[in-house]
């Protein structure tokens, strides 16, 4: 199915004039071999033709060298161009395949194009062979460039995923370290000061000293409470008791703070899970509950936690106002995107289901195969 090359292809055509093309010519007619060679010469294409006329010859040629293009007659003694094409297409990066034949019929022409052959040309139009060859090479180069671009994009996405995983791990490690420092250093120091102030308050006579000690104790209680909140937000110690206990603690704390009825259902009382999976599930629950308190206007939240059928699944569902259309695609909207990226670091995925006025459901699913300690 020959396509004429327009003036727009002059640049592409010119690039092939500057190189020697290695062409495998599958043809049993010496006259047709000579015509093809002459046509390519008249088209000012520098070509090195390797001619074969048997299927074994095709196999041997393909095994011994690389070709820029395959040019084949359709009917040959004992085989057809389709048999040769099966050998060519099995190559890791096969070159373009052009059919140069007599009248093969429209249906046969459609069939050969459908199986992946680049182009075909009738022998009585052989003067157009240089254009057909350059056209096939241009298309093949474009496809190869596209494949390279896809491979580079996949490699870039893989590197980005690895960087995300590294950053998430580093952040959690930093959070755990800061949380320990708050607990061991700041918390311990504030507690010691609290005892001293309490002693002063008890033993000071009525007057300004006792009053100042009481005020200082009140401020100290506030500082201790703040340090506890910061420590739990960074990495709650309850996570050391397992994911189930941590999610239950998170739900109780959320219910007490917001007044929103919160129910937790679990598939078992404790789950033996790697620390990385526990952190992902816990942070998903934490972010989901934060979104509920900020935006959902909900009166009820249900949390389902399961490790059945080879997956760790956490679902947080509310009966609030739901997400507005396009809310997830807003600029600077990184909460759900961050959860999705976090899930990907452990080969999991995040699903968000929401309808305006009918609440929102956030589900994180993580495969357990090969991840248990």
Coordinates of C-alpha atoms in Angstrom, one line a residue:
X1 CA 0.0 0.0 0.0
X2 CA 2.3 2.7 -1.3
X3 CA 2.1 6.2 0.2
X4 CA 3.7 9.0 -1.8
X5 CA 6.2 11.1 0.0
X6 CA 5.5 14.8 0.0
X7 CA 7.9 17.7 0.0
X8 CA 7.6 17.7 3.8
X9 CA 9.7 14.4 3.8
X10 CA 12.6 16.0 2.0
X11 CA 14.6 16.5 5.2
X12 CA 14.0 12.9 6.3
X13 CA 14.9 11.6 2.8
X14 CA 18.1 13.6 2.8
X15 CA 19.4 12.0 6.0
X16 CA 19.4 8.6 4.3
X17 CA 21.4 9.9 1.4
X18 CA 24.4 10.3 3.8
X19 CA 24.6 6.8 5.0
X20 CA 25.0 3.3 3.5
X21 CA 21.9 1.2 4.1
X22 CA 22.3 -2.5 4.7
X23 CA 19.3 -4.2 3.0
X24 CA 18.4 -7.8 2.9
X25 CA 16.7 -8.5 -0.4
X26 CA 14.7 -11.7 -0.5
X27 CA 14.2 -12.3 -4.2
X28 CA 14.7 -15.3 -6.6
X29 CA 14.6 -13.4 -9.9
X30 CA 17.9 -12.0 -11.0
X31 CA 16.2 -9.4 -13.2
X32 CA 14.1 -8.1 -10.3
X33 CA 17.2 -8.0 -8.1
X34 CA 18.9 -5.8 -10.7
X35 CA 15.9 -3.6 -11.1
X36 CA 15.7 -3.0 -7.4
X37 CA 19.4 -2.2 -7.2
X38 CA 19.1 0.2 -10.1
X39 CA 16.1 2.0 -8.7
X40 CA 17.8 2.5 -5.4
X41 CA 20.9 3.9 -7.2
X42 CA 18.8 6.3 -9.2
X43 CA 17.2 7.5 -6.0
X44 CA 20.8 8.3 -4.8
X45 CA 20.5 5.9 -1.9
X46 CA 23.8 4.2 -1.0
X47 CA 22.8 0.6 -0.4
X48 CA 24.6 -2.6 0.4
X49 CA 22.3 -5.4 -0.7
X50 CA 22.5 -9.0 0.6
X51 CA 20.4 -11.2 -1.7
X52 CA 18.9 -14.5 -0.6
X53 CA 16.2 -16.7 -2.2
X54 CA 15.6 -19.5 0.4
X55 CA 14.1 -19.4 3.9
X56 CA 17.4 -20.9 5.3
X57 CA 19.2 -18.1 3.6
X58 CA 17.0 -15.6 5.4
X59 CA 17.8 -17.3 8.7
X60 CA 21.5 -17.4 8.1
X61 CA 21.6 -13.7 7.0
X62 CA 19.6 -12.5 10.0
X63 CA 21.9 -14.5 12.3
X64 CA 25.1 -13.2 10.9
X65 CA 24.5 -9.5 10.6
X66 CA 22.1 -6.6 11.2
X67 CA 20.1 -5.0 8.5
X68 CA 18.5 -1.5 8.2
X69 CA 15.6 -2.9 6.1
X70 CA 14.2 -6.1 4.7
X71 CA 12.9 -6.0 1.1
X72 CA 11.0 -9.1 0.0
X73 CA 9.1 -10.6 -2.9
X74 CA 5.8 -12.2 -1.9
X75 CA 5.9 -15.6 -3.7
X76 CA 9.2 -17.5 -3.5
X77 CA 10.1 -21.1 -4.1
X78 CA 8.8 -23.1 -1.1
X79 CA 7.8 -20.1 1.1
X80 CA 6.3 -16.6 1.1
X81 CA 7.2 -13.3 2.5
X82 CA 5.0 -14.0 5.5
X83 CA 7.3 -16.9 6.4
X84 CA 10.3 -14.6 6.2
X85 CA 8.4 -11.9 8.2
X86 CA 7.9 -14.4 11.1
X87 CA 11.6 -14.8 11.3
X88 CA 12.2 -11.1 11.2
X89 CA 9.6 -10.1 13.7
X90 CA 11.2 -12.5 16.2
X91 CA 14.3 -10.3 16.4
X92 CA 14.6 -8.1 19.5
X93 CA 14.6 -4.9 17.4
X94 CA 13.6 -6.0 14.0
X95 CA 14.1 -3.6 11.0
X96 CA 11.3 -2.4 8.8
X97 CA 10.0 -5.0 6.3
X98 CA 8.9 -3.8 2.8
X99 CA 7.1 -6.1 0.4
X100 CA 8.1 -5.6 -3.3
X101 CA 5.9 -7.9 -5.4
X102 CA 3.7 -8.4 -8.4
X103 CA -0.1 -8.2 -8.1
X104 CA -1.0 -9.8 -4.8
X105 CA -4.6 -8.5 -4.6
X106 CA -6.1 -5.9 -2.3
X107 CA -7.2 -8.4 0.4
X108 CA -3.7 -9.9 0.6
X109 CA -2.2 -6.4 0.8
X110 CA -4.4 -5.5 3.7
X111 CA -3.5 -8.8 5.4
X112 CA 0.3 -8.2 5.2
X113 CA -0.1 -4.7 6.6
X114 CA -2.2 -6.0 9.4
X115 CA 0.4 -8.4 10.6
X116 CA 3.0 -5.6 11.0
X117 CA 4.8 -5.4 7.6
X118 CA 5.8 -1.7 7.1
X119 CA 4.7 -1.2 3.5
X120 CA 4.3 -2.8 0.1
X121 CA 5.0 -1.7 -3.5
X122 CA 4.1 -3.3 -6.8
X123 CA 7.0 -4.2 -9.0
X124 CA 5.5 -2.1 -11.9
X125 CA 6.0 0.9 -9.7
X126 CA 9.6 0.1 -8.7
X127 CA 10.7 3.6 -9.6
X128 CA 9.1 4.7 -6.3
X129 CA 11.2 2.2 -4.3
X130 CA 13.6 4.8 -2.9
X131 CA 10.7 6.8 -1.5
X132 CA 9.0 3.8 0.0
X133 CA 12.3 2.7 1.6
X134 CA 13.0 6.1 3.1
X135 CA 9.3 6.3 4.3
X136 CA 9.6 2.9 6.0
X137 CA 12.9 3.9 7.7
X138 CA 11.4 7.2 8.9
X139 CA 8.4 5.5 10.5
X140 CA 10.6 2.9 12.0
X141 CA 13.0 5.6 13.5
X142 CA 10.0 7.4 14.9
X143 CA 8.6 4.2 16.5
X144 CA 12.1 3.5 18.0
X145 CA 12.3 7.0 19.3
X146 CA 8.9 6.6 20.9
X147 CA 9.9 3.3 22.5
X148 CA 13.0 4.9 23.9
X149 CA 11.0 7.8 25.3
X150 CA 8.6 5.4 26.9
X151 CA 11.5 3.4 28.4
X152 CA 13.1 6.6 29.7
X153 CA 9.8 7.7 31.2
X154 CA 9.4 4.3 32.9
X155 CA 12.9 4.5 34.2
X156 CA 12.3 8.1 35.4
X157 CA 9.1 7.0 37.2
X158 CA 10.9 4.1 38.8
X159 CA 13.7 6.5 40.1
X160 CA 11.0 8.9 41.3
X161 CA 9.2 6.1 43.1
X162 CA 12.5 5.0 44.7
X163 CA 13.2 8.6 45.8
X164 CA 9.7 8.9 47.2
X165 CA 10.2 5.7 49.2
X166 CA 13.6 6.9 50.4
X167 CA 12.1 10.3 51.5
X168 CA 9.1 8.7 53.2
X169 CA 11.4 6.3 55.1
X170 CA 13.8 9.1 56.0
X171 CA 10.9 11.3 57.2
X172 CA 9.5 8.5 59.4
X173 CA 12.9 7.8 60.9
X174 CA 13.4 11.6 61.6
X175 CA 9.9 11.7 63.1
X176 CA 10.6 8.7 65.3
X177 CA 13.9 10.3 66.4
X178 CA 12.4 13.7 67.2
X179 CA 9.5 12.0 69.1
X180 CA 12.0 10.0 71.2
X181 CA 14.0 13.2 72.0
X182 CA 10.8 15.0 73.0
X183 CA 9.8 12.1 75.2
X184 CA 13.2 11.5 76.8
X185 CA 14.7 15.0 77.0
X186 CA 12.0 17.7 76.8
X187 CA 9.3 15.6 78.5
X188 CA 11.6 14.4 81.2
X189 CA 12.9 18.0 81.9
X190 CA 9.4 19.4 82.0
X191 CA 8.2 16.7 84.4
X192 CA 11.1 17.5 86.7
X193 CA 10.3 21.2 86.6
X194 CA 6.7 20.3 87.3
X195 CA 7.7 18.5 90.5
X196 CA 9.8 21.4 91.7
X197 CA 7.0 23.9 91.0
X198 CA 4.5 21.7 92.8
X199 CA 6.8 21.6 95.9
X200 CA 7.2 25.3 95.8
X201 CA 3.4 25.8 95.6
X202 CA 2.8 23.4 98.5
X203 CA 5.5 24.9 100.8
X204 CA 5.3 28.6 99.9
X205 CA 3.3 30.9 102.2
X206 CA 0.1 32.5 101.0
X207 CA 1.0 35.4 98.7
X208 CA 2.7 36.3 95.4
X209 CA 5.1 33.4 95.4
X210 CA 2.4 30.7 95.7
X211 CA 0.3 32.5 93.1
X212 CA 3.2 32.7 90.6
X213 CA 4.0 29.0 91.3
X214 CA 0.4 28.1 90.5
X215 CA 0.5 30.1 87.2
X216 CA 3.8 28.5 86.2
X217 CA 2.3 25.0 86.9
X218 CA -0.7 25.8 84.7
X219 CA 1.6 26.9 81.9
X220 CA 3.8 23.9 82.4
X221 CA 0.8 21.6 82.1
X222 CA 0.0 23.3 78.8
X223 CA 3.6 22.8 77.6
X224 CA 3.5 19.1 78.6
X225 CA 0.2 18.6 76.8
X226 CA 1.6 20.3 73.7
X227 CA 4.7 18.1 73.8
X228 CA 2.5 15.0 74.1
X229 CA 0.4 16.1 71.1
X230 CA 3.5 16.8 69.0
X231 CA 5.1 13.5 70.0
X232 CA 2.0 11.5 69.1
X233 CA 1.7 13.3 65.8
X234 CA 5.3 12.6 64.9
X235 CA 5.0 8.9 65.8
X236 CA 2.6 7.7 68.4
X237 CA 4.2 5.2 70.9
X238 CA 1.1 3.2 70.6
X239 CA 2.3 2.0 67.2
X240 CA 4.8 -0.1 69.1
X241 CA 1.8 -2.1 70.3
X242 CA 0.7 -2.9 66.8
X243 CA -1.5 -1.4 64.0
X244 CA -4.8 -2.4 65.5
X245 CA -4.1 -0.7 68.8
X246 CA -2.7 2.4 67.0
X247 CA -5.8 2.8 64.8
X248 CA -8.1 2.2 67.8
X249 CA -6.3 4.9 69.8
X250 CA -6.4 7.2 66.8
X251 CA -10.2 6.7 66.5
X252 CA -10.8 7.3 70.2
X253 CA -8.7 10.4 70.2
X254 CA -10.5 11.7 67.1
X255 CA -13.9 11.0 68.6
X256 CA -13.0 12.8 71.9
X257 CA -11.6 15.8 70.1
X258 CA -14.4 16.3 67.5
X259 CA -17.5 14.6 68.9
X260 CA -17.9 12.6 65.7
X261 CA -19.0 9.0 66.5
X262 CA -16.2 6.7 65.2
X263 CA -16.3 2.9 65.0
X264 CA -13.4 0.6 64.3
X265 CA -13.9 -2.9 62.9
X266 CA -10.9 -5.2 62.6
X267 CA -10.5 -8.7 61.1
X268 CA -8.5 -9.8 64.2
X269 CA -7.3 -8.3 67.5
X270 CA -3.6 -8.1 66.4
X271 CA -1.8 -8.3 63.1
X272 CA 1.8 -9.3 62.7
X273 CA 2.9 -6.8 60.0
X274 CA 6.2 -5.2 58.8
X275 CA 6.7 -1.7 60.3
X276 CA 6.6 0.0 56.9
X277 CA 3.1 -1.3 56.2
X278 CA 1.9 -0.3 59.6
X279 CA 3.1 3.3 59.1
X280 CA 1.5 3.6 55.7
X281 CA -1.9 2.3 57.0
X282 CA -1.6 4.5 60.1
X283 CA -0.8 7.7 58.2
X284 CA -3.6 7.0 55.8
X285 CA -6.1 6.7 58.7
X286 CA -4.6 9.8 60.3
X287 CA -4.8 11.9 57.1
X288 CA -8.4 10.6 56.3
X289 CA -9.6 11.6 59.8
X290 CA -7.9 15.0 59.5
X291 CA -9.8 15.6 56.2
X292 CA -13.1 14.5 57.9
X293 CA -12.6 17.0 60.7
X294 CA -11.7 19.9 58.3
X295 CA -14.1 19.4 55.5
X296 CA -16.6 16.6 55.7
X297 CA -19.1 18.0 58.3
X298 CA -19.8 14.3 59.1
X299 CA -21.6 12.9 62.1
X300 CA -20.2 9.4 61.8
X301 CA -17.0 7.7 60.7
X302 CA -16.4 3.9 60.1
X303 CA -12.9 2.5 60.0
X304 CA -12.5 -1.1 58.7
X305 CA -9.1 -2.8 59.0
X306 CA -8.4 -6.2 57.5
X307 CA -5.5 -8.5 56.7
X308 CA -7.5 -11.1 54.9
X309 CA -7.0 -12.7 51.4
X310 CA -3.4 -11.6 51.1
X311 CA -4.0 -7.9 51.5
X312 CA -3.8 -5.3 54.2
X313 CA -6.8 -3.1 53.7
X314 CA -7.8 0.0 55.6
X315 CA -11.1 1.8 54.7
X316 CA -12.2 5.1 56.3
X317 CA -15.8 6.1 55.4
X318 CA -17.7 9.1 56.6
X319 CA -21.3 10.3 56.0
X320 CA -20.4 13.9 55.3
X321 CA -20.8 16.3 52.4
X322 CA -18.5 14.4 50.1
X323 CA -15.9 15.8 47.7
X324 CA -16.8 18.5 45.3
X325 CA -16.3 17.9 41.6
X326 CA -12.6 18.3 40.7
X327 CA -11.5 18.7 44.4
X328 CA -8.9 16.0 44.0
X329 CA -7.3 17.8 41.0
X330 CA -7.0 21.2 42.6
X331 CA -3.5 22.8 42.6
X332 CA -1.7 22.5 45.9
X333 CA -4.0 19.6 46.9
X334 CA -1.3 17.2 48.1
X335 CA -3.0 15.3 50.9
X336 CA -4.5 12.5 48.9
X337 CA -1.7 12.6 46.4
X338 CA 0.8 12.1 49.2
X339 CA -1.2 9.2 50.5
X340 CA -1.2 7.6 47.1
X341 CA 2.5 8.0 46.7
X342 CA 3.0 6.7 50.2
X343 CA 1.0 3.6 49.3
X344 CA 3.1 3.0 46.2
X345 CA 6.3 2.8 48.2
X346 CA 5.0 -0.6 49.6
X347 CA 3.4 -1.7 46.2
X348 CA 0.0 -0.6 47.4
X349 CA -2.7 1.7 46.0
X350 CA -5.2 4.2 47.2
X351 CA -8.8 4.4 46.1
X352 CA -11.1 7.4 46.8
X353 CA -14.8 7.1 46.3
X354 CA -17.1 10.1 46.9
X355 CA -20.4 11.7 45.9
X356 CA -21.5 15.2 46.9
X357 CA -23.9 14.9 49.8
X358 CA -23.2 11.1 50.3
X359 CA -19.9 11.0 52.1
X360 CA -16.4 9.8 51.2
X361 CA -14.6 6.5 51.4
X362 CA -10.8 6.3 51.3
X363 CA -9.3 2.8 50.9
X364 CA -5.7 1.8 51.0
X365 CA -4.8 -1.8 49.8
X366 CA -1.4 -3.3 50.3
X367 CA -0.3 -6.8 49.1
X368 CA 1.0 -8.9 52.0
X369 CA 2.7 -11.6 49.8
X370 CA 6.4 -11.6 50.6
X371 CA 6.2 -8.7 53.1
X372 CA 5.6 -10.5 56.4
X373 CA 8.6 -10.5 58.8

